[in-house]
């Protein structure tokens, strides 16, 4: 028997455990009062529940609802919501430690066992106790409901195990029948009154008024010689198992009338803490303080196996309600394990699957006909029921099977399968095989038609045997082999710890070796060309010579692998059915609830074996992986076929294609215009980009199109886009540089229409139209400029005319010196007529072979198409710009600059350069923190103390950082760990992140020591304790420390921001209040007036309800002593509201009465109980509403105006009245 | 080519060295190795001596050796006292072979010649030690992608080797996210969950980073944090 550990947690002592019935969750309740919630499959701690005071010994999930229950040494039973992760309510009643808590399997009940010697049953729906079972006369250590019957079993330190009959209770609380008589109702009411009281009403325990018992002791099982720690029912048989401090595990049987001891299991050498029946095998599992887990044969009561742990005592063991998993809790944590592997032994032969089911019957399944056979053979007699066979090997020519089982350190069995009809005629039970030959070995497998190979138990020798089980050859191995796998005739695969060897048994030599860690299984592709080697977390694909082809890694354990007909891997992990391609790409096909072992993939059907030994057919959509595989193999015909026939369009596949560099193919799948636009820009398909831009018709897209068109030299599209953008200046320039004179002139006309003289001037400059410019200047009344323009351009007459018309004196105008006559440049090439190809579309980077296939898909950047669309759209532009342009739509010229063959080489160079991944320059993670976060704590963690201080100063006016020294260091140290890496180099620093799940290292954020929740649960409670203990100086220090820990922190939700703000306010009130009280205590006795004032002010601060009365009591007593009876009475009244009973209340009543009879104050103090005021944090004097004040930006403490600029007395770090933007704790 | 001998003689020594079991390494006598491996054994022993802080002993012990490998070890020992001198020492050993290159890279790194250190380690294409050194330097300089690529490349040609496993774990811990778990697995495998293993501390760090266990409560400020705090305060005052 072996123990297969699935999960281990490290923590303090685990006392209680519970499996979630459906999800992979485990509750661990601990001696330190915490409860942890683990995902045992992923190994992650999901949550912690910390509301109990003292060890939590019992915890249990509800079988169907999303709740769980816990019981603790604080006498409380708490019911929690798994959804909100909050405590829903608390059941109180027990008067001592609660040992165990369990839910009823179908009624809304909880059963609890306690050191107060009682067992109580509670209704968690109406949150009341419905029964109290008394009778044990020592601690009750455990009490559980029977899974199906109305019984309870309990174990107690009084050395007995008791079985209780609760059928009366069940009847009473089941739904009332319609024919209920009045008497019945009376009886019911009276009974529930009795039981909801102490449970010990008249008529004895648990008796209703007619004396009928709701819960009666049915059997008292005596036999243990010391206290009994645990007792449990068998799930189906009338059996009970118990374990106690006498180190014994006892088995009891019960009938309807009596119960008796069956046997005792001896072996533990210290107290047995817990014991259960294994839900699937005929086993008893017990754990004890002797640091062992022991298994016992239920039928023979003999010890089977002992699992020892070095230093941890075991406290509890529990079984999963449905899965074959056990969990146990010990001194340093909890573990989840199972005893046997659950992978059925199976083998494939052509279209047949052979496997051994849970009854150890050999079954075959035909994939062609989708039919399973009856049992061909029963191997039930081989080994104990809890030892399933490990492997199965089938020899079709002799119809023999070879089964390997872990029995006795490894044994193989060889037998013939009877029934030549393929077994379909066999019986449902299957015949026992007539002749079985067997032998020792740690693995066995058929290697040829008439030979099989056995690996010796010491794993160093291979024995080749014939079907008569005679050794024909013995081969010594140079290395240790763990397991064998088939590899065609004559060859086998030797699976070693760190390698896989292809071994030729005939020649006794290694044919090939592949280093690979702990391969457990191997699967050949249908054509036997490839081999998938399965390890715990990876699949290594190799070819026939064991040369590496691909590797697939998974975080979650991989359970099985098989091949699709087209060479795709189909594999299962703990929770997914997945596929893998030969390039290492992988994807999810389906989520699985239970573990499945995939055996064959056929079209849309994946055949799997389940753990309970049945063939399960899973239907999937293979389109995705087929397409990806086609893409990988550049099988464009197949791709085209899939594209035409399937609905493949999904974001993930598009991004996959994109990621692989096939933007142009991705383009074929997208319909969404924006994505299409992005993709077409990326692959340089301006035609599509242009169409999409027209469809979207938004400025940002036109802008991007402009720059893309520039890159590709496509000025036609650019022109259109500029027109759309109304970018007239840019348009003018474009016309200028492309030599489009006609449109240049038109631009000037448009500018005239728009009444935009400066644009007009610009266009006139561009078109070198001197007359136009002079005219414009004249129109604008700039006669001097008009004159100068005319004069310098040699139009003296015109100049004179302007001068005389405007009455200008020519000598007043200073003309620029023109050294040389300027001639306007002439147009050398009519660029505007056709596009200038700077860079061609990347669509050409695809294999040319694909192009004809895609012609109907409009893949190519077809320049004539683009032109046509531009042309046709020119009309729209025309209407926009006015009729002037309408007739002059852009015309397509002859394609003299079109693409030529030799451009292609150039293009390919481009593509290559593009595919080079740019070198990533190093960025320190701490720099990222500073960059990613505006929170001071994150800057501290990054070691950027200066910027953190600036932030703190800006946010909450902190100017004195000295008190924050420790907190700075705590955060800084808590965010980094030094690990010795290469000896010879300085240690490597690793950074502790708070967003551990974030996959992108660039988004890293630091872990900040002590979060708000921890501070609330630990430091704050500590501070309250100090207040209660009257250690006020210490309390003030503690509250300051809390304040600092909150100011330098981060939170993740808005609620937590409020929570932090609330904590800051609590700190402020307590620091202020306690400082006032400390000041009062330090006064001279003669200073009576000040004494009374401070006592009164102390009552004004907002303490927690449980502390508020302290301040009121101080004030009440001080005022009464000073004969200020009127005010004393006010305090007394408030005090009585909080504390209505007890000796102090008596005193308060007296004072109140005294005040009523003598409503006078003998000393006048500066205190008005009826008006609102704040208290100055420096002087401890009132600041009435409306009076001037300044406040502290951090805590909000109010001060008299003269304290502005001083250090806040409450926080000790912030400057009173400093400008502040507010504390930032959330990103 | 793989680092180290095909016969496996040095395998355990090399492994012990990376496992941090320096006492075991130091108790090995290089004389017991076959002559052609003796020098390499001596190199590992000397590196272990440096690792336990006795670089002075190495400088004295190797005085006047002829082999370039051992001279490179001496340079590394020298780098603890006088990095500049050490850089000069390794400069004379160029061009480097698979044994001297990782040592030279460490010396260069310690001397602040980071880019040179990287190119030196990169040049030693067949040395797992160089891969480990390169991975660490790249991580320390924040070039995680390159570090990752280095290790992944090495996995293609190198046998599964402890130095490579460790380098992979470092990269995993630096990149984080779903990679943390891998680092935990690697360390678990190397330490066998044995608290006495010198790598156990690193395993705990990986577990904390991955969120598998809670960090231990902070008790006292590190000298570095306090120095940083004091420096910042005095800079503000100035």
Short mmCIF file of N, CA and C in Angstrom, two decimals, chain A residues 565-611:
data_model
loop_
_atom_site.label_atom_id
_atom_site.label_comp_id
_atom_site.label_asym_id
_atom_site.label_seq_id
_atom_site.Cartn_x
_atom_site.Cartn_y
_atom_site.Cartn_z
N UNK A 565 -6.17 11.62 -35.07
CA UNK A 565 -5.72 11.00 -36.33
C UNK A 565 -4.78 11.92 -37.10
N UNK A 566 -4.98 13.24 -36.94
CA UNK A 566 -4.17 14.17 -37.72
C UNK A 566 -2.92 14.61 -36.97
N UNK A 567 -2.51 13.85 -35.98
CA UNK A 567 -1.26 14.17 -35.30
C UNK A 567 -1.37 15.29 -34.30
N UNK A 568 -2.53 15.40 -33.69
CA UNK A 568 -2.69 16.40 -32.64
C UNK A 568 -2.82 15.65 -31.33
N UNK A 569 -2.21 16.23 -30.30
CA UNK A 569 -2.27 15.59 -28.99
C UNK A 569 -3.57 15.98 -28.30
N UNK A 570 -4.25 15.00 -27.76
CA UNK A 570 -5.39 15.28 -26.91
C UNK A 570 -4.99 14.79 -25.54
N UNK A 571 -5.07 15.67 -24.54
CA UNK A 571 -4.66 15.21 -23.22
C UNK A 571 -5.57 15.78 -22.14
N UNK A 572 -5.52 15.14 -21.00
CA UNK A 572 -6.34 15.64 -19.88
C UNK A 572 -5.43 16.04 -18.75
N UNK A 573 -5.84 17.11 -18.07
CA UNK A 573 -5.21 17.48 -16.81
C UNK A 573 -6.25 17.19 -15.74
N UNK A 574 -5.96 17.57 -14.51
CA UNK A 574 -6.91 17.31 -13.43
C UNK A 574 -8.29 17.85 -13.76
N UNK A 575 -8.34 18.98 -14.46
CA UNK A 575 -9.66 19.58 -14.66
C UNK A 575 -9.98 20.02 -16.08
N UNK A 576 -9.12 19.69 -17.03
CA UNK A 576 -9.41 20.11 -18.39
C UNK A 576 -9.14 19.00 -19.39
N UNK A 577 -9.90 19.05 -20.47
CA UNK A 577 -9.54 18.28 -21.65
C UNK A 577 -8.87 19.27 -22.58
N UNK A 578 -7.67 18.99 -23.03
CA UNK A 578 -6.92 19.98 -23.79
C UNK A 578 -6.34 19.38 -25.05
N UNK A 579 -5.87 20.27 -25.94
CA UNK A 579 -5.16 19.77 -27.10
C UNK A 579 -3.78 20.41 -27.15
N UNK A 580 -2.86 19.76 -27.84
CA UNK A 580 -1.53 20.32 -28.00
C UNK A 580 -1.09 20.12 -29.44
N UNK A 581 -0.39 21.11 -29.97
CA UNK A 581 0.09 21.00 -31.34
C UNK A 581 1.59 20.72 -31.32
N UNK A 582 2.11 20.35 -32.45
CA UNK A 582 3.51 19.97 -32.53
C UNK A 582 4.44 21.16 -32.33
N UNK A 583 3.96 22.36 -32.34
CA UNK A 583 4.84 23.51 -32.07
C UNK A 583 4.76 23.91 -30.60
N UNK A 584 4.07 23.13 -29.79
CA UNK A 584 4.00 23.44 -28.36
C UNK A 584 2.80 24.29 -27.99
N UNK A 585 2.03 24.74 -28.98
CA UNK A 585 0.82 25.50 -28.66
C UNK A 585 -0.23 24.56 -28.08
N UNK A 586 -1.06 25.13 -27.23
CA UNK A 586 -2.05 24.28 -26.58
C UNK A 586 -3.32 25.07 -26.33
N UNK A 587 -4.37 24.39 -26.00
CA UNK A 587 -5.62 25.08 -25.74
C UNK A 587 -6.59 24.16 -25.04
N UNK A 588 -7.65 24.78 -24.52
CA UNK A 588 -8.63 24.02 -23.76
C UNK A 588 -9.76 23.57 -24.68
N UNK A 589 -10.17 22.33 -24.56
CA UNK A 589 -11.32 21.86 -25.30
C UNK A 589 -12.56 21.86 -24.41
N UNK A 590 -12.37 21.50 -23.19
CA UNK A 590 -13.51 21.35 -22.30
C UNK A 590 -13.01 21.33 -20.86
N UNK A 591 -13.87 21.82 -19.94
CA UNK A 591 -13.57 21.66 -18.53
C UNK A 591 -14.14 20.34 -18.05
N UNK A 592 -13.45 19.72 -17.13
CA UNK A 592 -13.91 18.43 -16.63
C UNK A 592 -14.24 18.54 -15.15
N UNK A 593 -15.32 17.89 -14.76
CA UNK A 593 -15.65 17.85 -13.33
C UNK A 593 -14.85 16.78 -12.63
N UNK A 594 -14.71 15.64 -13.30
CA UNK A 594 -13.98 14.55 -12.71
C UNK A 594 -12.79 14.22 -13.60
N UNK A 595 -11.82 13.57 -13.00
CA UNK A 595 -10.64 13.21 -13.78
C UNK A 595 -11.01 12.15 -14.82
N UNK A 596 -10.56 12.35 -16.04
CA UNK A 596 -10.78 11.37 -17.09
C UNK A 596 -9.44 11.01 -17.72
N UNK A 597 -9.36 9.77 -18.19
CA UNK A 597 -8.15 9.33 -18.87
C UNK A 597 -8.49 9.15 -20.34
N UNK A 598 -7.93 10.01 -21.17
CA UNK A 598 -8.28 9.96 -22.58
C UNK A 598 -7.58 8.77 -23.23
N UNK A 599 -8.34 8.00 -24.02
CA UNK A 599 -7.75 6.83 -24.64
C UNK A 599 -7.74 6.92 -26.17
N UNK A 600 -8.72 7.63 -26.73
CA UNK A 600 -8.79 7.66 -28.18
C UNK A 600 -9.56 8.91 -28.62
N UNK A 601 -9.11 9.50 -29.73
CA UNK A 601 -9.84 10.63 -30.29
C UNK A 601 -10.30 10.24 -31.67
N UNK A 602 -11.57 10.43 -31.91
CA UNK A 602 -12.10 10.02 -33.21
C UNK A 602 -13.07 11.10 -33.66
N UNK A 603 -12.66 11.93 -34.60
CA UNK A 603 -13.54 13.00 -35.07
C UNK A 603 -13.91 13.93 -33.93
N UNK A 604 -15.22 14.10 -33.75
CA UNK A 604 -15.67 14.99 -32.70
C UNK A 604 -15.73 14.30 -31.35
N UNK A 605 -15.47 13.01 -31.33
CA UNK A 605 -15.62 12.26 -30.09
C UNK A 605 -14.27 11.94 -29.46
N UNK A 606 -14.20 12.22 -28.19
CA UNK A 606 -13.02 11.83 -27.44
C UNK A 606 -13.47 10.74 -26.47
N UNK A 607 -12.84 9.58 -26.54
CA UNK A 607 -13.19 8.50 -25.63
C UNK A 607 -12.25 8.53 -24.44
N UNK A 608 -12.86 8.45 -23.27
CA UNK A 608 -12.06 8.48 -22.06
C UNK A 608 -12.50 7.36 -21.14
N UNK A 609 -11.60 7.02 -20.21
CA UNK A 609 -11.98 6.12 -19.12
C UNK A 609 -12.13 6.95 -17.87
N UNK A 610 -13.17 6.68 -17.10
CA UNK A 610 -13.34 7.41 -15.85
C UNK A 610 -12.73 6.59 -14.72
N UNK A 611 -12.64 7.22 -13.57
CA UNK A 611 -12.00 6.52 -12.44
C UNK A 611 -12.85 5.36 -11.95
#
